JSON list of C-alpha atoms in Angstrom, two decimals:
[
{"chain": "A", "resi": 18, "resn": "MET", "atom": "CA", "xyz": [71.01, 150.17, 136.48]},
{"chain": "A", "resi": 19, "resn": "GLY", "atom": "CA", "xyz": [68.16, 148.58, 134.51]},
{"chain": "A", "resi": 20, "resn": "GLU", "atom": "CA", "xyz": [70.05, 145.50, 133.34]},
{"chain": "A", "resi": 21, "resn": "GLN", "atom": "CA", "xyz": [70.21, 142.67, 135.82]},
{"chain": "A", "resi": 22, "resn": "ILE", "atom": "CA", "xyz": [73.49, 141.59, 137.42]},
{"chain": "A", "resi": 23, "resn": "ARG", "atom": "CA", "xyz": [73.97, 137.83, 137.03]},
{"chain": "A", "resi": 24, "resn": "VAL", "atom": "CA", "xyz": [75.55, 136.51, 140.24]},
{"chain": "A", "resi": 25, "resn": "LEU", "atom": "CA", "xyz": [77.35, 133.26, 141.06]},
{"chain": "A", "resi": 26, "resn": "ILE", "atom": "CA", "xyz": [77.76, 132.48, 144.78]},
{"chain": "A", "resi": 27, "resn": "VAL", "atom": "CA", "xyz": [80.79, 130.37, 145.74]},
{"chain": "A", "resi": 28, "resn": "ASP", "atom": "CA", "xyz": [80.81, 129.14, 149.36]},
{"chain": "A", "resi": 29, "resn": "ASP", "atom": "CA", "xyz": [81.01, 125.66, 150.88]},
{"chain": "A", "resi": 30, "resn": "HIS", "atom": "CA", "xyz": [78.73, 126.50, 153.81]},
{"chain": "A", "resi": 31, "resn": "PRO", "atom": "CA", "xyz": [74.96, 126.18, 153.10]},
{"chain": "A", "resi": 32, "resn": "MET", "atom": "CA", "xyz": [74.03, 128.74, 155.78]},
{"chain": "A", "resi": 33, "resn": "ALA", "atom": "CA", "xyz": [76.47, 131.26, 154.33]},
{"chain": "A", "resi": 34, "resn": "ARG", "atom": "CA", "xyz": [75.00, 130.81, 150.85]},
{"chain": "A", "resi": 35, "resn": "GLN", "atom": "CA", "xyz": [71.52, 131.21, 152.26]},
{"chain": "A", "resi": 36, "resn": "GLY", "atom": "CA", "xyz": [72.52, 134.42, 154.02]},
{"chain": "A", "resi": 37, "resn": "ILE", "atom": "CA", "xyz": [73.97, 135.84, 150.80]},
{"chain": "A", "resi": 38, "resn": "ARG", "atom": "CA", "xyz": [70.81, 134.85, 148.89]},
{"chain": "A", "resi": 39, "resn": "GLU", "atom": "CA", "xyz": [68.66, 136.69, 151.42]},
{"chain": "A", "resi": 40, "resn": "ILE", "atom": "CA", "xyz": [70.76, 139.84, 151.06]},
{"chain": "A", "resi": 41, "resn": "LEU", "atom": "CA", "xyz": [70.71, 139.81, 147.26]},
{"chain": "A", "resi": 42, "resn": "LYS", "atom": "CA", "xyz": [66.98, 139.14, 147.12]},
{"chain": "A", "resi": 43, "resn": "THR", "atom": "CA", "xyz": [66.36, 142.55, 148.69]},
{"chain": "A", "resi": 44, "resn": "ASP", "atom": "CA", "xyz": [67.17, 144.17, 145.33]},
{"chain": "A", "resi": 45, "resn": "ALA", "atom": "CA", "xyz": [65.68, 142.97, 142.03]},
{"chain": "A", "resi": 46, "resn": "VAL", "atom": "CA", "xyz": [68.79, 144.00, 140.08]},
{"chain": "A", "resi": 47, "resn": "PHE", "atom": "CA", "xyz": [70.57, 140.85, 141.31]},
{"chain": "A", "resi": 48, "resn": "ASN", "atom": "CA", "xyz": [69.83, 137.57, 139.53]},
{"chain": "A", "resi": 49, "resn": "ILE", "atom": "CA", "xyz": [71.42, 134.57, 141.26]},
{"chain": "A", "resi": 50, "resn": "VAL", "atom": "CA", "xyz": [72.24, 132.21, 138.38]},
{"chain": "A", "resi": 51, "resn": "GLY", "atom": "CA", "xyz": [74.07, 129.55, 140.38]},
{"chain": "A", "resi": 52, "resn": "GLU", "atom": "CA", "xyz": [75.78, 128.41, 143.55]},
{"chain": "A", "resi": 53, "resn": "ALA", "atom": "CA", "xyz": [79.04, 126.46, 143.85]},
{"chain": "A", "resi": 54, "resn": "GLN", "atom": "CA", "xyz": [80.48, 124.70, 146.90]},
{"chain": "A", "resi": 55, "resn": "THR", "atom": "CA", "xyz": [84.04, 124.23, 145.62]},
{"chain": "A", "resi": 56, "resn": "GLY", "atom": "CA", "xyz": [86.53, 125.98, 143.38]},
{"chain": "A", "resi": 57, "resn": "GLU", "atom": "CA", "xyz": [86.25, 123.24, 140.78]},
{"chain": "A", "resi": 58, "resn": "GLU", "atom": "CA", "xyz": [82.47, 123.68, 140.64]},
{"chain": "A", "resi": 59, "resn": "ALA", "atom": "CA", "xyz": [82.89, 127.45, 140.38]},
{"chain": "A", "resi": 60, "resn": "ILE", "atom": "CA", "xyz": [85.16, 127.14, 137.33]},
{"chain": "A", "resi": 61, "resn": "GLU", "atom": "CA", "xyz": [82.67, 124.79, 135.64]},
{"chain": "A", "resi": 62, "resn": "PHE", "atom": "CA", "xyz": [79.73, 127.08, 136.42]},
{"chain": "A", "resi": 63, "resn": "VAL", "atom": "CA", "xyz": [81.48, 130.19, 135.10]},
{"chain": "A", "resi": 64, "resn": "ALA", "atom": "CA", "xyz": [81.99, 128.51, 131.71]},
{"chain": "A", "resi": 65, "resn": "GLU", "atom": "CA", "xyz": [78.37, 127.35, 131.66]},
{"chain": "A", "resi": 66, "resn": "LEU", "atom": "CA", "xyz": [76.54, 130.32, 133.19]},
{"chain": "A", "resi": 67, "resn": "MET", "atom": "CA", "xyz": [78.75, 133.30, 132.24]},
{"chain": "A", "resi": 68, "resn": "PRO", "atom": "CA", "xyz": [77.92, 135.41, 135.35]},
{"chain": "A", "resi": 69, "resn": "ASP", "atom": "CA", "xyz": [78.66, 139.13, 135.62]},
{"chain": "A", "resi": 70, "resn": "LEU", "atom": "CA", "xyz": [79.65, 138.96, 139.29]},
{"chain": "A", "resi": 71, "resn": "ILE", "atom": "CA", "xyz": [81.05, 136.22, 141.53]},
{"chain": "A", "resi": 72, "resn": "LEU", "atom": "CA", "xyz": [80.90, 136.31, 145.33]},
{"chain": "A", "resi": 73, "resn": "MET", "atom": "CA", "xyz": [83.89, 134.17, 146.32]},
{"chain": "A", "resi": 74, "resn": "ASP", "atom": "CA", "xyz": [84.49, 132.73, 149.79]},
{"chain": "A", "resi": 75, "resn": "ILE", "atom": "CA", "xyz": [88.23, 133.01, 150.48]},
{"chain": "A", "resi": 76, "resn": "HIS", "atom": "CA", "xyz": [88.39, 129.68, 152.33]},
{"chain": "A", "resi": 77, "resn": "LEU", "atom": "CA", "xyz": [87.23, 126.76, 150.18]},
{"chain": "A", "resi": 78, "resn": "PRO", "atom": "CA", "xyz": [87.95, 123.02, 150.41]},
{"chain": "A", "resi": 79, "resn": "GLY", "atom": "CA", "xyz": [90.66, 121.94, 147.98]},
{"chain": "A", "resi": 80, "resn": "MET", "atom": "CA", "xyz": [91.54, 124.97, 145.84]},
{"chain": "A", "resi": 81, "resn": "SER", "atom": "CA", "xyz": [91.50, 128.20, 147.84]},
{"chain": "A", "resi": 82, "resn": "GLY", "atom": "CA", "xyz": [89.39, 131.18, 146.87]},
{"chain": "A", "resi": 83, "resn": "LEU", "atom": "CA", "xyz": [92.59, 132.97, 145.84]},
{"chain": "A", "resi": 84, "resn": "GLU", "atom": "CA", "xyz": [93.59, 130.20, 143.45]},
{"chain": "A", "resi": 85, "resn": "VAL", "atom": "CA", "xyz": [90.09, 130.01, 141.97]},
{"chain": "A", "resi": 86, "resn": "THR", "atom": "CA", "xyz": [89.97, 133.78, 141.53]},
{"chain": "A", "resi": 87, "resn": "HIS", "atom": "CA", "xyz": [93.27, 133.78, 139.66]},
{"chain": "A", "resi": 88, "resn": "LEU", "atom": "CA", "xyz": [92.19, 130.94, 137.36]},
{"chain": "A", "resi": 89, "resn": "ILE", "atom": "CA", "xyz": [88.81, 132.46, 136.57]},
{"chain": "A", "resi": 90, "resn": "LYS", "atom": "CA", "xyz": [90.22, 135.93, 135.89]},
{"chain": "A", "resi": 91, "resn": "SER", "atom": "CA", "xyz": [92.89, 134.50, 133.59]},
{"chain": "A", "resi": 92, "resn": "HIS", "atom": "CA", "xyz": [90.19, 132.98, 131.37]},
{"chain": "A", "resi": 93, "resn": "TYR", "atom": "CA", "xyz": [87.29, 135.38, 131.96]},
{"chain": "A", "resi": 94, "resn": "PRO", "atom": "CA", "xyz": [88.77, 138.83, 132.67]},
{"chain": "A", "resi": 95, "resn": "TYR", "atom": "CA", "xyz": [85.39, 140.54, 132.26]},
{"chain": "A", "resi": 96, "resn": "VAL", "atom": "CA", "xyz": [83.92, 138.79, 135.33]},
{"chain": "A", "resi": 97, "resn": "LYS", "atom": "CA", "xyz": [83.84, 140.87, 138.49]},
{"chain": "A", "resi": 98, "resn": "ILE", "atom": "CA", "xyz": [84.92, 138.92, 141.60]},
{"chain": "A", "resi": 99, "resn": "VAL", "atom": "CA", "xyz": [84.31, 140.09, 145.15]},
{"chain": "A", "resi": 100, "resn": "VAL", "atom": "CA", "xyz": [85.92, 138.06, 147.92]},
{"chain": "A", "resi": 101, "resn": "VAL", "atom": "CA", "xyz": [83.65, 137.38, 150.89]},
{"chain": "A", "resi": 102, "resn": "THR", "atom": "CA", "xyz": [85.17, 136.49, 154.24]},
{"chain": "A", "resi": 103, "resn": "VAL", "atom": "CA", "xyz": [84.62, 136.58, 157.99]},
{"chain": "A", "resi": 104, "resn": "SER", "atom": "CA", "xyz": [88.24, 137.59, 158.52]},
{"chain": "A", "resi": 105, "resn": "ASP", "atom": "CA", "xyz": [89.52, 141.15, 158.31]},
{"chain": "A", "resi": 106, "resn": "ASP", "atom": "CA", "xyz": [93.10, 139.94, 157.82]},
{"chain": "A", "resi": 107, "resn": "PHE", "atom": "CA", "xyz": [94.12, 142.47, 155.20]},
{"chain": "A", "resi": 108, "resn": "THR", "atom": "CA", "xyz": [97.08, 140.38, 154.06]},
{"chain": "A", "resi": 109, "resn": "HIS", "atom": "CA", "xyz": [94.66, 137.80, 152.65]},
{"chain": "A", "resi": 110, "resn": "LEU", "atom": "CA", "xyz": [92.42, 140.46, 151.18]},
{"chain": "A", "resi": 111, "resn": "PHE", "atom": "CA", "xyz": [95.33, 142.19, 149.45]},
{"chain": "A", "resi": 112, "resn": "GLU", "atom": "CA", "xyz": [96.43, 138.84, 148.01]},
{"chain": "A", "resi": 113, "resn": "ALA", "atom": "CA", "xyz": [92.90, 138.44, 146.64]},
{"chain": "A", "resi": 114, "resn": "ILE", "atom": "CA", "xyz": [93.15, 141.80, 144.91]},
{"chain": "A", "resi": 115, "resn": "LYS", "atom": "CA", "xyz": [96.50, 140.82, 143.41]},
{"chain": "A", "resi": 116, "resn": "SER", "atom": "CA", "xyz": [94.87, 137.59, 142.21]},
{"chain": "A", "resi": 117, "resn": "GLY", "atom": "CA", "xyz": [92.40, 139.66, 140.22]},
{"chain": "A", "resi": 118, "resn": "ALA", "atom": "CA", "xyz": [89.47, 140.33, 142.56]},
{"chain": "A", "resi": 119, "resn": "GLN", "atom": "CA", "xyz": [87.75, 143.70, 142.28]},
{"chain": "A", "resi": 120, "resn": "GLY", "atom": "CA", "xyz": [87.07, 144.03, 145.98]},
{"chain": "A", "resi": 121, "resn": "TYR", "atom": "CA", "xyz": [86.08, 142.33, 149.19]},
{"chain": "A", "resi": 122, "resn": "LEU", "atom": "CA", "xyz": [83.21, 142.21, 151.67]},
{"chain": "A", "resi": 123, "resn": "LEU", "atom": "CA", "xyz": [83.19, 141.14, 155.29]},
{"chain": "A", "resi": 124, "resn": "LYS", "atom": "CA", "xyz": [80.29, 138.88, 156.19]},
{"chain": "A", "resi": 125, "resn": "THR", "atom": "CA", "xyz": [79.67, 141.05, 159.23]},
{"chain": "A", "resi": 126, "resn": "VAL", "atom": "CA", "xyz": [78.90, 144.17, 157.15]},
{"chain": "A", "resi": 127, "resn": "ASN", "atom": "CA", "xyz": [75.24, 145.26, 157.08]},
{"chain": "A", "resi": 128, "resn": "ASN", "atom": "CA", "xyz": [72.96, 144.28, 154.20]},
{"chain": "A", "resi": 129, "resn": "GLU", "atom": "CA", "xyz": [72.55, 147.77, 152.74]},
{"chain": "A", "resi": 130, "resn": "SER", "atom": "CA", "xyz": [76.31, 148.18, 152.48]},
{"chain": "A", "resi": 131, "resn": "TRP", "atom": "CA", "xyz": [76.52, 144.87, 150.62]},
{"chain": "A", "resi": 132, "resn": "VAL", "atom": "CA", "xyz": [73.92, 145.90, 148.06]},
{"chain": "A", "resi": 133, "resn": "ASN", "atom": "CA", "xyz": [75.36, 149.36, 147.43]},
{"chain": "A", "resi": 134, "resn": "TYR", "atom": "CA", "xyz": [78.93, 148.08, 147.18]},
{"chain": "A", "resi": 135, "resn": "LEU", "atom": "CA", "xyz": [78.09, 145.23, 144.80]},
{"chain": "A", "resi": 136, "resn": "LYS", "atom": "CA", "xyz": [76.13, 147.56, 142.53]},
{"chain": "A", "resi": 137, "resn": "ALA", "atom": "CA", "xyz": [79.10, 149.91, 142.43]},
{"chain": "A", "resi": 138, "resn": "VAL", "atom": "CA", "xyz": [81.49, 147.06, 141.61]},
{"chain": "A", "resi": 139, "resn": "ALA", "atom": "CA", "xyz": [79.23, 145.89, 138.78]},
{"chain": "A", "resi": 140, "resn": "ARG", "atom": "CA", "xyz": [79.21, 149.44, 137.37]},
{"chain": "A", "resi": 141, "resn": "ASP", "atom": "CA", "xyz": [82.99, 149.85, 137.75]},
{"chain": "A", "resi": 142, "resn": "GLN", "atom": "CA", "xyz": [82.29, 152.73, 140.13]},
{"chain": "A", "resi": 143, "resn": "ALA", "atom": "CA", "xyz": [83.43, 151.24, 143.44]},
{"chain": "A", "resi": 144, "resn": "PRO", "atom": "CA", "xyz": [86.31, 153.38, 144.72]},
{"chain": "A", "resi": 145, "resn": "VAL", "atom": "CA", "xyz": [89.58, 151.76, 145.72]},
{"chain": "A", "resi": 146, "resn": "SER", "atom": "CA", "xyz": [89.55, 151.69, 149.52]},
{"chain": "A", "resi": 147, "resn": "LYS", "atom": "CA", "xyz": [92.00, 153.99, 151.29]},
{"chain": "A", "resi": 148, "resn": "ARG", "atom": "CA", "xyz": [93.48, 150.99, 153.06]},
{"chain": "A", "resi": 149, "resn": "LEU", "atom": "CA", "xyz": [94.07, 149.20, 149.75]},
{"chain": "A", "resi": 150, "resn": "ALA", "atom": "CA", "xyz": [95.61, 152.35, 148.24]},
{"chain": "A", "resi": 151, "resn": "GLU", "atom": "CA", "xyz": [98.03, 152.56, 151.16]},
{"chain": "A", "resi": 152, "resn": "GLN", "atom": "CA", "xyz": [98.94, 148.88, 150.77]},
{"chain": "A", "resi": 153, "resn": "MET", "atom": "CA", "xyz": [99.59, 149.33, 147.05]},
{"chain": "A", "resi": 154, "resn": "LEU", "atom": "CA", "xyz": [101.75, 152.36, 147.77]},
{"chain": "A", "resi": 155, "resn": "GLN", "atom": "CA", "xyz": [103.88, 150.36, 150.21]},
{"chain": "A", "resi": 156, "resn": "GLU", "atom": "CA", "xyz": [104.06, 147.40, 147.83]},
{"chain": "A", "resi": 157, "resn": "PHE", "atom": "CA", "xyz": [105.24, 149.29, 144.77]},
{"chain": "A", "resi": 158, "resn": "THR", "atom": "CA", "xyz": [107.07, 152.39, 146.01]},
{"chain": "A", "resi": 159, "resn": "SER", "atom": "CA", "xyz": [110.31, 150.51, 146.66]},
{"chain": "A", "resi": 160, "resn": "HIS", "atom": "CA", "xyz": [110.25, 149.22, 143.09]},
{"chain": "A", "resi": 161, "resn": "GLN", "atom": "CA", "xyz": [109.25, 152.40, 141.29]},
{"chain": "A", "resi": 162, "resn": "GLU", "atom": "CA", "xyz": [112.78, 153.17, 140.14]},
{"chain": "A", "resi": 163, "resn": "ARG", "atom": "CA", "xyz": [112.57, 150.02, 137.97]},
{"chain": "A", "resi": 164, "resn": "TYR", "atom": "CA", "xyz": [109.56, 151.21, 136.02]},
{"chain": "A", "resi": 165, "resn": "GLU", "atom": "CA", "xyz": [109.56, 153.53, 133.08]},
{"chain": "A", "resi": 166, "resn": "VAL", "atom": "CA", "xyz": [106.33, 154.63, 131.45]},
{"chain": "A", "resi": 167, "resn": "GLU", "atom": "CA", "xyz": [107.14, 153.58, 127.90]},
{"chain": "A", "resi": 168, "resn": "GLY", "atom": "CA", "xyz": [105.07, 154.63, 124.93]},
{"chain": "A", "resi": 169, "resn": "ASP", "atom": "CA", "xyz": [102.80, 156.65, 127.20]},
{"chain": "A", "resi": 170, "resn": "THR", "atom": "CA", "xyz": [99.84, 157.83, 125.14]},
{"chain": "A", "resi": 171, "resn": "LEU", "atom": "CA", "xyz": [97.86, 159.24, 128.05]},
{"chain": "A", "resi": 172, "resn": "SER", "atom": "CA", "xyz": [96.78, 162.86, 128.01]},
{"chain": "A", "resi": 173, "resn": "ASN", "atom": "CA", "xyz": [97.57, 165.14, 130.95]},
{"chain": "A", "resi": 174, "resn": "ARG", "atom": "CA", "xyz": [93.94, 164.93, 132.07]},
{"chain": "A", "resi": 175, "resn": "GLU", "atom": "CA", "xyz": [93.94, 161.14, 131.88]},
{"chain": "A", "resi": 176, "resn": "ARG", "atom": "CA", "xyz": [97.09, 161.03, 134.01]},
{"chain": "A", "resi": 177, "resn": "GLU", "atom": "CA", "xyz": [95.39, 163.27, 136.57]},
{"chain": "A", "resi": 178, "resn": "ILE", "atom": "CA", "xyz": [92.31, 161.05, 136.73]},
{"chain": "A", "resi": 179, "resn": "LEU", "atom": "CA", "xyz": [94.49, 157.94, 136.94]},
{"chain": "A", "resi": 180, "resn": "THR", "atom": "CA", "xyz": [96.24, 159.26, 140.06]},
{"chain": "A", "resi": 181, "resn": "TRP", "atom": "CA", "xyz": [92.95, 160.28, 141.68]},
{"chain": "A", "resi": 182, "resn": "VAL", "atom": "CA", "xyz": [91.47, 156.82, 141.06]},
{"chain": "A", "resi": 183, "resn": "ALA", "atom": "CA", "xyz": [94.59, 155.19, 142.52]},
{"chain": "A", "resi": 184, "resn": "GLN", "atom": "CA", "xyz": [94.18, 157.17, 145.72]},
{"chain": "A", "resi": 185, "resn": "GLY", "atom": "CA", "xyz": [90.62, 155.94, 146.25]},
{"chain": "A", "resi": 186, "resn": "TYR", "atom": "CA", "xyz": [88.52, 158.86, 145.04]},
{"chain": "A", "resi": 187, "resn": "THR", "atom": "CA", "xyz": [85.04, 158.40, 143.57]},
{"chain": "A", "resi": 188, "resn": "ASN", "atom": "CA", "xyz": [83.90, 159.84, 140.23]},
{"chain": "A", "resi": 189, "resn": "LYS", "atom": "CA", "xyz": [82.10, 162.58, 142.13]},
{"chain": "A", "resi": 190, "resn": "ASP", "atom": "CA", "xyz": [85.23, 163.44, 144.15]},
{"chain": "A", "resi": 191, "resn": "ILE", "atom": "CA", "xyz": [87.30, 163.63, 140.97]},
{"chain": "A", "resi": 192, "resn": "ALA", "atom": "CA", "xyz": [84.74, 165.79, 139.19]},
{"chain": "A", "resi": 193, "resn": "ILE", "atom": "CA", "xyz": [84.68, 168.26, 142.08]},
{"chain": "A", "resi": 194, "resn": "GLY", "atom": "CA", "xyz": [88.46, 168.26, 142.50]},
{"chain": "A", "resi": 195, "resn": "LEU", "atom": "CA", "xyz": [89.19, 168.82, 138.80]},
{"chain": "A", "resi": 196, "resn": "GLU", "atom": "CA", "xyz": [86.13, 171.06, 138.25]},
{"chain": "A", "resi": 197, "resn": "ILE", "atom": "CA", "xyz": [84.70, 168.91, 135.48]},
{"chain": "A", "resi": 198, "resn": "SER", "atom": "CA", "xyz": [81.45, 166.95, 135.15]},
{"chain": "A", "resi": 199, "resn": "GLU", "atom": "CA", "xyz": [81.00, 163.34, 136.33]},
{"chain": "A", "resi": 200, "resn": "TYR", "atom": "CA", "xyz": [80.06, 162.50, 132.74]},
{"chain": "A", "resi": 201, "resn": "THR", "atom": "CA", "xyz": [83.46, 163.75, 131.60]},
{"chain": "A", "resi": 202, "resn": "VAL", "atom": "CA", "xyz": [85.18, 161.68, 134.30]},
{"chain": "A", "resi": 203, "resn": "LYS", "atom": "CA", "xyz": [83.32, 158.55, 133.16]},
{"chain": "A", "resi": 204, "resn": "ASN", "atom": "CA", "xyz": [84.38, 159.12, 129.54]},
{"chain": "A", "resi": 205, "resn": "HIS", "atom": "CA", "xyz": [88.01, 159.61, 130.54]},
{"chain": "A", "resi": 206, "resn": "LEU", "atom": "CA", "xyz": [87.83, 156.37, 132.52]},
{"chain": "A", "resi": 207, "resn": "LYS", "atom": "CA", "xyz": [86.44, 154.54, 129.49]},
{"chain": "A", "resi": 208, "resn": "ASN", "atom": "CA", "xyz": [89.39, 155.83, 127.47]},
{"chain": "A", "resi": 209, "resn": "LEU", "atom": "CA", "xyz": [91.84, 154.74, 130.17]},
{"chain": "A", "resi": 210, "resn": "PHE", "atom": "CA", "xyz": [90.39, 151.23, 130.29]},
{"chain": "A", "resi": 211, "resn": "GLN", "atom": "CA", "xyz": [90.63, 150.98, 126.50]},
{"chain": "A", "resi": 212, "resn": "LYS", "atom": "CA", "xyz": [94.13, 152.45, 126.14]},
{"chain": "A", "resi": 213, "resn": "LEU", "atom": "CA", "xyz": [95.64, 150.41, 128.97]},
{"chain": "A", "resi": 214, "resn": "HIS", "atom": "CA", "xyz": [93.65, 147.22, 128.23]},
{"chain": "A", "resi": 215, "resn": "LEU", "atom": "CA", "xyz": [92.37, 147.12, 131.80]},
{"chain": "A", "resi": 216, "resn": "ASN", "atom": "CA", "xyz": [88.93, 146.19, 133.10]},
{"chain": "A", "resi": 217, "resn": "ASN", "atom": "CA", "xyz": [88.32, 147.97, 136.41]},
{"chain": "A", "resi": 218, "resn": "ARG", "atom": "CA", "xyz": [89.43, 150.60, 138.92]},
{"chain": "A", "resi": 219, "resn": "VAL", "atom": "CA", "xyz": [91.54, 148.21, 140.99]},
{"chain": "A", "resi": 220, "resn": "GLN", "atom": "CA", "xyz": [93.60, 147.35, 137.92]},
{"chain": "A", "resi": 221, "resn": "LEU", "atom": "CA", "xyz": [93.94, 151.07, 137.13]},
{"chain": "A", "resi": 222, "resn": "ALA", "atom": "CA", "xyz": [95.19, 151.73, 140.65]},
{"chain": "A", "resi": 223, "resn": "LYS", "atom": "CA", "xyz": [97.68, 148.87, 140.49]},
{"chain": "A", "resi": 224, "resn": "TYR", "atom": "CA", "xyz": [98.94, 150.17, 137.12]},
{"chain": "A", "resi": 225, "resn": "ALA", "atom": "CA", "xyz": [99.33, 153.70, 138.51]},
{"chain": "A", "resi": 226, "resn": "TYR", "atom": "CA", "xyz": [101.42, 152.54, 141.46]},
{"chain": "A", "resi": 227, "resn": "GLU", "atom": "CA", "xyz": [103.50, 150.09, 139.43]},
{"chain": "A", "resi": 228, "resn": "LYS", "atom": "CA", "xyz": [104.35, 152.70, 136.82]},
{"chain": "A", "resi": 229, "resn": "GLY", "atom": "CA", "xyz": [105.15, 155.43, 139.32]},
{"chain": "A", "resi": 230, "resn": "TYR", "atom": "CA", "xyz": [102.27, 157.80, 138.58]},
{"chain": "A", "resi": 231, "resn": "VAL", "atom": "CA", "xyz": [101.66, 157.94, 142.34]},
{"chain": "A", "resi": 232, "resn": "LYS", "atom": "CA", "xyz": [104.86, 158.61, 144.22]},
{"chain": "A", "resi": 233, "resn": "GLY", "atom": "CA", "xyz": [105.64, 157.46, 147.72]},
{"chain": "A", "resi": 234, "resn": "LYS", "atom": "CA", "xyz": [106.08, 159.93, 150.52]},
{"chain": "A", "resi": 235, "resn": "LYS", "atom": "CA", "xyz": [109.65, 161.00, 151.13]}
]
């Protein structure tokens, strides 16, 4: 990816921000455009700096990272937000996804994993984690009878790709499984984003489960 990824770091702990800076500086694709210590600062900086990616601490003084994520995404849906936390409490992480975040990183994960994951998020190529897919399935299966896919303009192939994405498969997995090229998968995903007015794979997965494209196990 030749174009730089403009990053805003949001964390109230100086040492945590320094650690994130050190990780991002290992790859020239990341351009740290600002750092915020509170949710209020983050909202101001987003309007001023227009970052591509925000690394959001889930525990902030005053407004929580979840609240800030929701507010930012409601005004700037294009911005990718990755929640960063020391806790692996998946309840909080799932709430972050529902608030609009594209993913999450544990502060204990190694540096290389950070870099690869954030690049994938910025490219809309980060797969939905299996754990998140399972949580979405549990969340929406009991409500599926309430949803009807109205005015469905998706092709059969697009429906197939939608269900694969929702289950956490990568573009390469989908290409192999459907015996098509990765380029074709990418183009179908572009069409899905445009048709459904969605911005990323997490939103596609949520849509698929809500609308009943992925059925719960009997």
